[in-house]
Amino acid sequence: MPARYLPFNTRVKVTNNANGSSLIVRINDRGTFTQTPQEPKCLDLTDGAFQRLGGVIDPDQGHIEVTEEMLP
């Protein structure tokens, strides 16, 4: 189920495809819904969550590819 349809407070396991790091986040906001091949789906994570997944806070490197799994 795409993130835009998940109810608020749904827990989602997010895994960085490049390094296997993962963490559990809670859906608490809605973002942009446009999804095209040039603009894939985007999960907007806090800076702390992004860094824990191995992301670098830098405008030129501010995206990582992840896999998401809805938790019960």
PDB file of N, CA, C and O in Angstrom:
ATOM      1  N   MET A   1       0.855  -1.173   0.000  1.00  0.00           N
ATOM      2  CA  MET A   1       0.000   0.000   0.000  1.00  0.00           C
ATOM      3  C   MET A   1       0.902   1.238   0.000  1.00  0.00           C
ATOM      4  O   MET A   1       1.778   1.364   0.846  1.00  0.00           O
ATOM      5  N   PRO A   2       0.712   2.177  -0.927  1.00  0.00           N
ATOM      6  CA  PRO A   2       1.540   3.382  -0.951  1.00  0.00           C
ATOM      7  C   PRO A   2       1.395   4.202   0.322  1.00  0.00           C
ATOM      8  O   PRO A   2       0.336   4.227   0.944  1.00  0.00           O
ATOM      9  N   ALA A   3       2.470   4.872   0.699  1.00  0.00           N
ATOM     10  CA  ALA A   3       2.487   5.642   1.954  1.00  0.00           C
ATOM     11  C   ALA A   3       1.370   6.669   2.025  1.00  0.00           C
ATOM     12  O   ALA A   3       0.861   6.947   3.090  1.00  0.00           O
ATOM     13  N   ARG A   4       0.957   7.216   0.883  1.00  0.00           N
ATOM     14  CA  ARG A   4      -0.078   8.259   0.933  1.00  0.00           C
ATOM     15  C   ARG A   4      -1.415   7.718   1.405  1.00  0.00           C
ATOM     16  O   ARG A   4      -2.298   8.476   1.781  1.00  0.00           O
ATOM     17  N   TYR A   5      -1.608   6.377   1.360  1.00  0.00           N
ATOM     18  CA  TYR A   5      -2.863   5.782   1.796  1.00  0.00           C
ATOM     19  C   TYR A   5      -2.804   5.231   3.213  1.00  0.00           C
ATOM     20  O   TYR A   5      -3.797   4.779   3.735  1.00  0.00           O
ATOM     21  N   LEU A   6      -1.642   5.216   3.810  1.00  0.00           N
ATOM     22  CA  LEU A   6      -1.513   4.661   5.157  1.00  0.00           C
ATOM     23  C   LEU A   6      -2.128   5.615   6.172  1.00  0.00           C
ATOM     24  O   LEU A   6      -1.919   6.816   6.115  1.00  0.00           O
ATOM     25  N   PRO A   7      -2.864   5.083   7.129  1.00  0.00           N
ATOM     26  CA  PRO A   7      -3.430   5.934   8.174  1.00  0.00           C
ATOM     27  C   PRO A   7      -2.325   6.557   9.029  1.00  0.00           C
ATOM     28  O   PRO A   7      -1.242   5.989   9.168  1.00  0.00           O
ATOM     29  N   PHE A   8      -2.608   7.717   9.568  1.00  0.00           N
ATOM     30  CA  PHE A   8      -1.671   8.326  10.506  1.00  0.00           C
ATOM     31  C   PHE A   8      -1.397   7.340  11.635  1.00  0.00           C
ATOM     32  O   PHE A   8      -2.251   6.536  12.002  1.00  0.00           O
ATOM     33  N   ASN A   9      -0.191   7.372  12.162  1.00  0.00           N
ATOM     34  CA  ASN A   9       0.316   6.517  13.237  1.00  0.00           C
ATOM     35  C   ASN A   9       0.629   5.090  12.793  1.00  0.00           C
ATOM     36  O   ASN A   9       1.013   4.277  13.625  1.00  0.00           O
ATOM     37  N   THR A  10       0.503   4.789  11.498  1.00  0.00           N
ATOM     38  CA  THR A  10       0.928   3.478  11.007  1.00  0.00           C
ATOM     39  C   THR A  10       2.436   3.371  11.156  1.00  0.00           C
ATOM     40  O   THR A  10       3.167   4.316  10.863  1.00  0.00           O
ATOM     41  N   ARG A  11       2.911   2.215  11.623  1.00  0.00           N
ATOM     42  CA  ARG A  11       4.355   1.990  11.742  1.00  0.00           C
ATOM     43  C   ARG A  11       4.862   1.335  10.472  1.00  0.00           C
ATOM     44  O   ARG A  11       4.227   0.405   9.951  1.00  0.00           O
ATOM     45  N   VAL A  12       5.992   1.835   9.966  1.00  0.00           N
ATOM     46  CA  VAL A  12       6.571   1.347   8.720  1.00  0.00           C
ATOM     47  C   VAL A  12       8.054   1.085   8.944  1.00  0.00           C
ATOM     48  O   VAL A  12       8.768   1.926   9.493  1.00  0.00           O
ATOM     49  N   LYS A  13       8.496  -0.103   8.535  1.00  0.00           N
ATOM     50  CA  LYS A  13       9.932  -0.404   8.578  1.00  0.00           C
ATOM     51  C   LYS A  13      10.532   0.101   7.272  1.00  0.00           C
ATOM     52  O   LYS A  13      10.102  -0.290   6.185  1.00  0.00           O
ATOM     53  N   VAL A  14      11.529   0.997   7.379  1.00  0.00           N
ATOM     54  CA  VAL A  14      12.190   1.588   6.223  1.00  0.00           C
ATOM     55  C   VAL A  14      13.611   1.058   6.185  1.00  0.00           C
ATOM     56  O   VAL A  14      14.337   1.150   7.176  1.00  0.00           O
ATOM     57  N   THR A  15      14.015   0.494   5.038  1.00  0.00           N
ATOM     58  CA  THR A  15      15.348  -0.092   4.883  1.00  0.00           C
ATOM     59  C   THR A  15      16.079   0.586   3.734  1.00  0.00           C
ATOM     60  O   THR A  15      15.534   0.704   2.630  1.00  0.00           O
ATOM     61  N   ASN A  16      17.311   1.032   3.995  1.00  0.00           N
ATOM     62  CA  ASN A  16      18.168   1.616   2.963  1.00  0.00           C
ATOM     63  C   ASN A  16      18.625   0.485   2.046  1.00  0.00           C
ATOM     64  O   ASN A  16      19.260  -0.462   2.493  1.00  0.00           O
ATOM     65  N   ASN A  17      18.303   0.587   0.753  1.00  0.00           N
ATOM     66  CA  ASN A  17      18.653  -0.461  -0.200  1.00  0.00           C
ATOM     67  C   ASN A  17      20.163  -0.597  -0.383  1.00  0.00           C
ATOM     68  O   ASN A  17      20.653  -1.680  -0.702  1.00  0.00           O
ATOM     69  N   ALA A  18      20.918   0.467  -0.171  1.00  0.00           N
ATOM     70  CA  ALA A  18      22.360   0.449  -0.420  1.00  0.00           C
ATOM     71  C   ALA A  18      23.146  -0.241   0.689  1.00  0.00           C
ATOM     72  O   ALA A  18      24.143  -0.906   0.424  1.00  0.00           O
ATOM     73  N   ASN A  19      22.715  -0.078   1.956  1.00  0.00           N
ATOM     74  CA  ASN A  19      23.538  -0.609   3.048  1.00  0.00           C
ATOM     75  C   ASN A  19      22.789  -1.544   4.000  1.00  0.00           C
ATOM     76  O   ASN A  19      23.378  -2.070   4.940  1.00  0.00           O
ATOM     77  N   GLY A  20      21.489  -1.742   3.803  1.00  0.00           N
ATOM     78  CA  GLY A  20      20.728  -2.649   4.645  1.00  0.00           C
ATOM     79  C   GLY A  20      20.306  -2.085   5.993  1.00  0.00           C
ATOM     80  O   GLY A  20      19.626  -2.762   6.755  1.00  0.00           O
ATOM     81  N   SER A  21      20.678  -0.834   6.304  1.00  0.00           N
ATOM     82  CA  SER A  21      20.257  -0.217   7.567  1.00  0.00           C
ATOM     83  C   SER A  21      18.750  -0.029   7.550  1.00  0.00           C
ATOM     84  O   SER A  21      18.167   0.336   6.528  1.00  0.00           O
ATOM     85  N   SER A  22      18.115  -0.280   8.695  1.00  0.00           N
ATOM     86  CA  SER A  22      16.666  -0.099   8.759  1.00  0.00           C
ATOM     87  C   SER A  22      16.253   0.494  10.093  1.00  0.00           C
ATOM     88  O   SER A  22      16.995   0.438  11.073  1.00  0.00           O
ATOM     89  N   LEU A  23      15.064   1.073  10.097  1.00  0.00           N
ATOM     90  CA  LEU A  23      14.468   1.588  11.326  1.00  0.00           C
ATOM     91  C   LEU A  23      12.974   1.644  11.127  1.00  0.00           C
ATOM     92  O   LEU A  23      12.479   1.523  10.016  1.00  0.00           O
ATOM     93  N   ILE A  24      12.268   1.786  12.228  1.00  0.00           N
ATOM     94  CA  ILE A  24      10.811   1.861  12.187  1.00  0.00           C
ATOM     95  C   ILE A  24      10.405   3.310  12.393  1.00  0.00           C
ATOM     96  O   ILE A  24      10.877   3.972  13.317  1.00  0.00           O
ATOM     97  N   VAL A  25       9.558   3.797  11.490  1.00  0.00           N
ATOM     98  CA  VAL A  25       9.055   5.165  11.583  1.00  0.00           C
ATOM     99  C   VAL A  25       7.539   5.113  11.691  1.00  0.00           C
ATOM    100  O   VAL A  25       6.909   4.094  11.432  1.00  0.00           O
ATOM    101  N   ARG A  26       6.961   6.224  12.079  1.00  0.00           N
ATOM    102  CA  ARG A  26       5.510   6.339  12.221  1.00  0.00           C
ATOM    103  C   ARG A  26       5.025   7.397  11.239  1.00  0.00           C
ATOM    104  O   ARG A  26       5.599   8.477  11.146  1.00  0.00           O
ATOM    105  N   ILE A  27       3.967   7.087  10.487  1.00  0.00           N
ATOM    106  CA  ILE A  27       3.397   8.041   9.543  1.00  0.00           C
ATOM    107  C   ILE A  27       2.689   9.127  10.350  1.00  0.00           C
ATOM    108  O   ILE A  27       1.764   8.853  11.099  1.00  0.00           O
ATOM    109  N   ASN A  28       3.156  10.371  10.213  1.00  0.00           N
ATOM    110  CA  ASN A  28       2.533  11.468  10.953  1.00  0.00           C
ATOM    111  C   ASN A  28       2.330  12.705  10.092  1.00  0.00           C
ATOM    112  O   ASN A  28       2.053  13.779  10.595  1.00  0.00           O
ATOM    113  N   ASP A  29       2.505  12.557   8.780  1.00  0.00           N
ATOM    114  CA  ASP A  29       2.361  13.696   7.873  1.00  0.00           C
ATOM    115  C   ASP A  29       2.068  13.162   6.480  1.00  0.00           C
ATOM    116  O   ASP A  29       2.353  12.008   6.183  1.00  0.00           O
ATOM    117  N   ARG A  30       1.516  14.000   5.646  1.00  0.00           N
ATOM    118  CA  ARG A  30       1.299  13.656   4.239  1.00  0.00           C
ATOM    119  C   ARG A  30       2.138  14.614   3.404  1.00  0.00           C
ATOM    120  O   ARG A  30       2.260  15.778   3.702  1.00  0.00           O
ATOM    121  N   GLY A  31       2.683  14.083   2.336  1.00  0.00           N
ATOM    122  CA  GLY A  31       3.526  14.910   1.484  1.00  0.00           C
ATOM    123  C   GLY A  31       2.975  14.984   0.080  1.00  0.00           C
ATOM    124  O   GLY A  31       1.785  14.840  -0.147  1.00  0.00           O
ATOM    125  N   THR A  32       3.877  15.196  -0.864  1.00  0.00           N
ATOM    126  CA  THR A  32       3.520  15.290  -2.264  1.00  0.00           C
ATOM    127  C   THR A  32       3.091  13.917  -2.773  1.00  0.00           C
ATOM    128  O   THR A  32       3.699  12.918  -2.438  1.00  0.00           O
ATOM    129  N   PHE A  33       2.051  13.899  -3.569  1.00  0.00           N
ATOM    130  CA  PHE A  33       1.540  12.623  -4.043  1.00  0.00           C
ATOM    131  C   PHE A  33       1.934  12.308  -5.471  1.00  0.00           C
ATOM    132  O   PHE A  33       1.680  11.223  -5.947  1.00  0.00           O
ATOM    133  N   THR A  34       2.526  13.250  -6.195  1.00  0.00           N
ATOM    134  CA  THR A  34       2.910  13.011  -7.575  1.00  0.00           C
ATOM    135  C   THR A  34       4.018  11.981  -7.634  1.00  0.00           C
ATOM    136  O   THR A  34       5.016  12.094  -6.944  1.00  0.00           O
ATOM    137  N   GLN A  35       3.836  10.966  -8.471  1.00  0.00           N
ATOM    138  CA  GLN A  35       4.856   9.934  -8.627  1.00  0.00           C
ATOM    139  C   GLN A  35       4.989   9.637 -10.106  1.00  0.00           C
ATOM    140  O   GLN A  35       4.045   9.204 -10.759  1.00  0.00           O
ATOM    141  N   THR A  36       6.167   9.890 -10.655  1.00  0.00           N
ATOM    142  CA  THR A  36       6.467   9.615 -12.050  1.00  0.00           C
ATOM    143  C   THR A  36       7.813   8.901 -12.104  1.00  0.00           C
ATOM    144  O   THR A  36       8.525   8.853 -11.100  1.00  0.00           O
ATOM    145  N   PRO A  37       8.214   8.369 -13.261  1.00  0.00           N
ATOM    146  CA  PRO A  37       9.555   7.759 -13.348  1.00  0.00           C
ATOM    147  C   PRO A  37      10.673   8.746 -12.993  1.00  0.00           C
ATOM    148  O   PRO A  37      11.683   8.362 -12.425  1.00  0.00           O
ATOM    149  N   GLN A  38      10.468  10.013 -13.307  1.00  0.00           N
ATOM    150  CA  GLN A  38      11.471  11.031 -12.983  1.00  0.00           C
ATOM    151  C   GLN A  38      11.386  11.481 -11.520  1.00  0.00           C
ATOM    152  O   GLN A  38      12.375  11.901 -10.940  1.00  0.00           O
ATOM    153  N   GLU A  39      10.215  11.392 -10.941  1.00  0.00           N
ATOM    154  CA  GLU A  39       9.974  11.799  -9.552  1.00  0.00           C
ATOM    155  C   GLU A  39       9.339  10.634  -8.803  1.00  0.00           C
ATOM    156  O   GLU A  39       8.123  10.561  -8.673  1.00  0.00           O
ATOM    157  N   PRO A  40      10.142   9.669  -8.316  1.00  0.00           N
ATOM    158  CA  PRO A  40       9.551   8.514  -7.611  1.00  0.00           C
ATOM    159  C   PRO A  40       8.935   8.930  -6.284  1.00  0.00           C
ATOM    160  O   PRO A  40       9.118  10.048  -5.814  1.00  0.00           O
ATOM    161  N   LYS A  41       8.206   7.985  -5.686  1.00  0.00           N
ATOM    162  CA  LYS A  41       7.577   8.240  -4.379  1.00  0.00           C
ATOM    163  C   LYS A  41       8.637   8.699  -3.391  1.00  0.00           C
ATOM    164  O   LYS A  41       9.763   8.232  -3.396  1.00  0.00           O
ATOM    165  N   CYS A  42       8.261   9.603  -2.522  1.00  0.00           N
ATOM    166  CA  CYS A  42       9.214  10.168  -1.579  1.00  0.00           C
ATOM    167  C   CYS A  42       8.671  10.039  -0.158  1.00  0.00           C
ATOM    168  O   CYS A  42       7.532  10.405   0.112  1.00  0.00           O
ATOM    169  N   LEU A  43       9.482   9.490   0.736  1.00  0.00           N
ATOM    170  CA  LEU A  43       9.173   9.504   2.162  1.00  0.00           C
ATOM    171  C   LEU A  43      10.008  10.622   2.769  1.00  0.00           C
ATOM    172  O   LEU A  43      11.225  10.637   2.612  1.00  0.00           O
ATOM    173  N   ASP A  44       9.371  11.550   3.425  1.00  0.00           N
ATOM    174  CA  ASP A  44      10.089  12.669   4.041  1.00  0.00           C
ATOM    175  C   ASP A  44      10.426  12.277   5.479  1.00  0.00           C
ATOM    176  O   ASP A  44       9.565  12.260   6.344  1.00  0.00           O
ATOM    177  N   LEU A  45      11.684  11.937   5.725  1.00  0.00           N
ATOM    178  CA  LEU A  45      12.141  11.510   7.047  1.00  0.00           C
ATOM    179  C   LEU A  45      12.744  12.679   7.809  1.00  0.00           C
ATOM    180  O   LEU A  45      13.216  13.651   7.210  1.00  0.00           O
ATOM    181  N   THR A  46      12.757  12.587   9.119  1.00  0.00           N
ATOM    182  CA  THR A  46      13.476  13.590   9.909  1.00  0.00           C
ATOM    183  C   THR A  46      14.969  13.467   9.608  1.00  0.00           C
ATOM    184  O   THR A  46      15.436  12.428   9.126  1.00  0.00           O
ATOM    185  N   ASP A  47      15.721  14.514   9.894  1.00  0.00           N
ATOM    186  CA  ASP A  47      17.173  14.470   9.671  1.00  0.00           C
ATOM    187  C   ASP A  47      17.801  13.307  10.439  1.00  0.00           C
ATOM    188  O   ASP A  47      18.661  12.603   9.921  1.00  0.00           O
ATOM    189  N   GLY A  48      17.359  13.091  11.675  1.00  0.00           N
ATOM    190  CA  GLY A  48      17.923  12.018  12.498  1.00  0.00           C
ATOM    191  C   GLY A  48      17.661  10.641  11.904  1.00  0.00           C
ATOM    192  O   GLY A  48      18.553   9.803  11.846  1.00  0.00           O
ATOM    193  N   ALA A  49      16.432  10.411  11.441  1.00  0.00           N
ATOM    194  CA  ALA A  49      16.104   9.119  10.832  1.00  0.00           C
ATOM    195  C   ALA A  49      16.888   8.935   9.541  1.00  0.00           C
ATOM    196  O   ALA A  49      17.425   7.855   9.270  1.00  0.00           O
ATOM    197  N   PHE A  50      17.003   9.987   8.752  1.00  0.00           N
ATOM    198  CA  PHE A  50      17.741   9.925   7.490  1.00  0.00           C
ATOM    199  C   PHE A  50      19.209   9.566   7.736  1.00  0.00           C
ATOM    200  O   PHE A  50      19.775   8.701   7.072  1.00  0.00           O
ATOM    201  N   GLN A  51      19.805  10.189   8.748  1.00  0.00           N
ATOM    202  CA  GLN A  51      21.207   9.897   9.065  1.00  0.00           C
ATOM    203  C   GLN A  51      21.374   8.481   9.605  1.00  0.00           C
ATOM    204  O   GLN A  51      22.355   7.807   9.299  1.00  0.00           O
ATOM    205  N   ARG A  52      20.420   7.999  10.404  1.00  0.00           N
ATOM    206  CA  ARG A  52      20.505   6.633  10.942  1.00  0.00           C
ATOM    207  C   ARG A  52      20.444   5.595   9.833  1.00  0.00           C
ATOM    208  O   ARG A  52      20.987   4.500   9.960  1.00  0.00           O
ATOM    209  N   LEU A  53      19.807   5.932   8.723  1.00  0.00           N
ATOM    210  CA  LEU A  53      19.749   5.032   7.573  1.00  0.00           C
ATOM    211  C   LEU A  53      20.996   5.149   6.693  1.00  0.00           C
ATOM    212  O   LEU A  53      21.140   4.414   5.732  1.00  0.00           O
ATOM    213  N   GLY A  54      21.873   6.090   7.034  1.00  0.00           N
ATOM    214  CA  GLY A  54      23.109   6.244   6.266  1.00  0.00           C
ATOM    215  C   GLY A  54      23.098   7.408   5.312  1.00  0.00           C
ATOM    216  O   GLY A  54      24.025   7.572   4.519  1.00  0.00           O
ATOM    217  N   GLY A  55      22.061   8.226   5.352  1.00  0.00           N
ATOM    218  CA  GLY A  55      21.992   9.396   4.485  1.00  0.00           C
ATOM    219  C   GLY A  55      22.907  10.498   4.980  1.00  0.00           C
ATOM    220  O   GLY A  55      23.223  10.586   6.163  1.00  0.00           O
ATOM    221  N   VAL A  56      23.345  11.342   4.055  1.00  0.00           N
ATOM    222  CA  VAL A  56      24.211  12.473   4.368  1.00  0.00           C
ATOM    223  C   VAL A  56      23.397  13.746   4.195  1.00  0.00           C
ATOM    224  O   VAL A  56      22.803  13.969   3.140  1.00  0.00           O
ATOM    225  N   ILE A  57      23.364  14.577   5.235  1.00  0.00           N
ATOM    226  CA  ILE A  57      22.615  15.831   5.167  1.00  0.00           C
ATOM    227  C   ILE A  57      23.412  16.803   4.291  1.00  0.00           C
ATOM    228  O   ILE A  57      24.323  17.482   4.745  1.00  0.00           O
ATOM    229  N   ASP A  58      23.078  16.817   3.016  1.00  0.00           N
ATOM    230  CA  ASP A  58      23.768  17.639   2.023  1.00  0.00           C
ATOM    231  C   ASP A  58      22.768  17.845   0.884  1.00  0.00           C
ATOM    232  O   ASP A  58      22.211  16.875   0.376  1.00  0.00           O
ATOM    233  N   PRO A  59      22.559  19.085   0.449  1.00  0.00           N
ATOM    234  CA  PRO A  59      21.564  19.330  -0.603  1.00  0.00           C
ATOM    235  C   PRO A  59      21.805  18.525  -1.879  1.00  0.00           C
ATOM    236  O   PRO A  59      20.868  18.183  -2.591  1.00  0.00           O
ATOM    237  N   ASP A  60      23.055  18.184  -2.164  1.00  0.00           N
ATOM    238  CA  ASP A  60      23.350  17.423  -3.381  1.00  0.00           C
ATOM    239  C   ASP A  60      23.192  15.922  -3.191  1.00  0.00           C
ATOM    240  O   ASP A  60      23.187  15.184  -4.167  1.00  0.00           O
ATOM    241  N   GLN A  61      23.092  15.442  -1.950  1.00  0.00           N
ATOM    242  CA  GLN A  61      22.993  14.012  -1.678  1.00  0.00           C
ATOM    243  C   GLN A  61      21.812  13.692  -0.773  1.00  0.00           C
ATOM    244  O   GLN A  61      21.860  12.738  -0.019  1.00  0.00           O
ATOM    245  N   GLY A  62      20.769  14.461  -0.834  1.00  0.00           N
ATOM    246  CA  GLY A  62      19.665  14.355   0.107  1.00  0.00           C
ATOM    247  C   GLY A  62      18.649  13.277  -0.157  1.00  0.00           C
ATOM    248  O   GLY A  62      17.566  13.315   0.392  1.00  0.00           O
ATOM    249  N   HIS A  63      18.986  12.300  -1.010  1.00  0.00           N
ATOM    250  CA  HIS A  63      18.041  11.229  -1.306  1.00  0.00           C
ATOM    251  C   HIS A  63      18.731   9.873  -1.202  1.00  0.00           C
ATOM    252  O   HIS A  63      19.882   9.728  -1.572  1.00  0.00           O
ATOM    253  N   ILE A  64      17.995   8.897  -0.686  1.00  0.00           N
ATOM    254  CA  ILE A  64      18.467   7.514  -0.697  1.00  0.00           C
ATOM    255  C   ILE A  64      17.295   6.641  -1.139  1.00  0.00           C
ATOM    256  O   ILE A  64      16.135   6.984  -0.939  1.00  0.00           O
ATOM    257  N   GLU A  65      17.593   5.518  -1.739  1.00  0.00           N
ATOM    258  CA  GLU A  65      16.553   4.575  -2.140  1.00  0.00           C
ATOM    259  C   GLU A  65      16.294   3.618  -0.989  1.00  0.00           C
ATOM    260  O   GLU A  65      17.230   3.051  -0.434  1.00  0.00           O
ATOM    261  N   VAL A  66      15.012   3.466  -0.660  1.00  0.00           N
ATOM    262  CA  VAL A  66      14.622   2.623   0.469  1.00  0.00           C
ATOM    263  C   VAL A  66      13.514   1.664   0.066  1.00  0.00           C
ATOM    264  O   VAL A  66      12.849   1.852  -0.949  1.00  0.00           O
ATOM    265  N   THR A  67      13.323   0.659   0.889  1.00  0.00           N
ATOM    266  CA  THR A  67      12.188  -0.255   0.789  1.00  0.00           C
ATOM    267  C   THR A  67      11.359  -0.039   2.040  1.00  0.00           C
ATOM    268  O   THR A  67      11.910   0.169   3.120  1.00  0.00           O
ATOM    269  N   GLU A  68      10.054  -0.078   1.902  1.00  0.00           N
ATOM    270  CA  GLU A  68       9.190   0.124   3.060  1.00  0.00           C
ATOM    271  C   GLU A  68       8.299  -1.097   3.267  1.00  0.00           C
ATOM    272  O   GLU A  68       7.916  -1.758   2.328  1.00  0.00           O
ATOM    273  N   GLU A  69       8.038  -1.383   4.548  1.00  0.00           N
ATOM    274  CA  GLU A  69       7.202  -2.528   4.908  1.00  0.00           C
ATOM    275  C   GLU A  69       6.268  -2.091   6.033  1.00  0.00           C
ATOM    276  O   GLU A  69       6.734  -1.683   7.107  1.00  0.00           O
ATOM    277  N   MET A  70       4.970  -2.172   5.805  1.00  0.00           N
ATOM    278  CA  MET A  70       3.992  -1.798   6.817  1.00  0.00           C
ATOM    279  C   MET A  70       4.003  -2.850   7.924  1.00  0.00           C
ATOM    280  O   MET A  70       4.023  -4.053   7.655  1.00  0.00           O
ATOM    281  N   LEU A  71       4.014  -2.400   9.164  1.00  0.00           N
ATOM    282  CA  LEU A  71       4.017  -3.296  10.318  1.00  0.00           C
ATOM    283  C   LEU A  71       2.639  -3.341  10.950  1.00  0.00           C
ATOM    284  O   LEU A  71       1.871  -2.387  10.856  1.00  0.00           O
ATOM    285  N   PRO A  72       2.312  -4.433  11.635  1.00  0.00           N
ATOM    286  CA  PRO A  72       0.986  -4.532  12.284  1.00  0.00           C
ATOM    287  C   PRO A  72       0.862  -3.586  13.450  1.00  0.00           C
ATOM    288  O   PRO A  72       1.797  -3.136  14.004  1.00  0.00           O
TER     289      PRO A  72
END
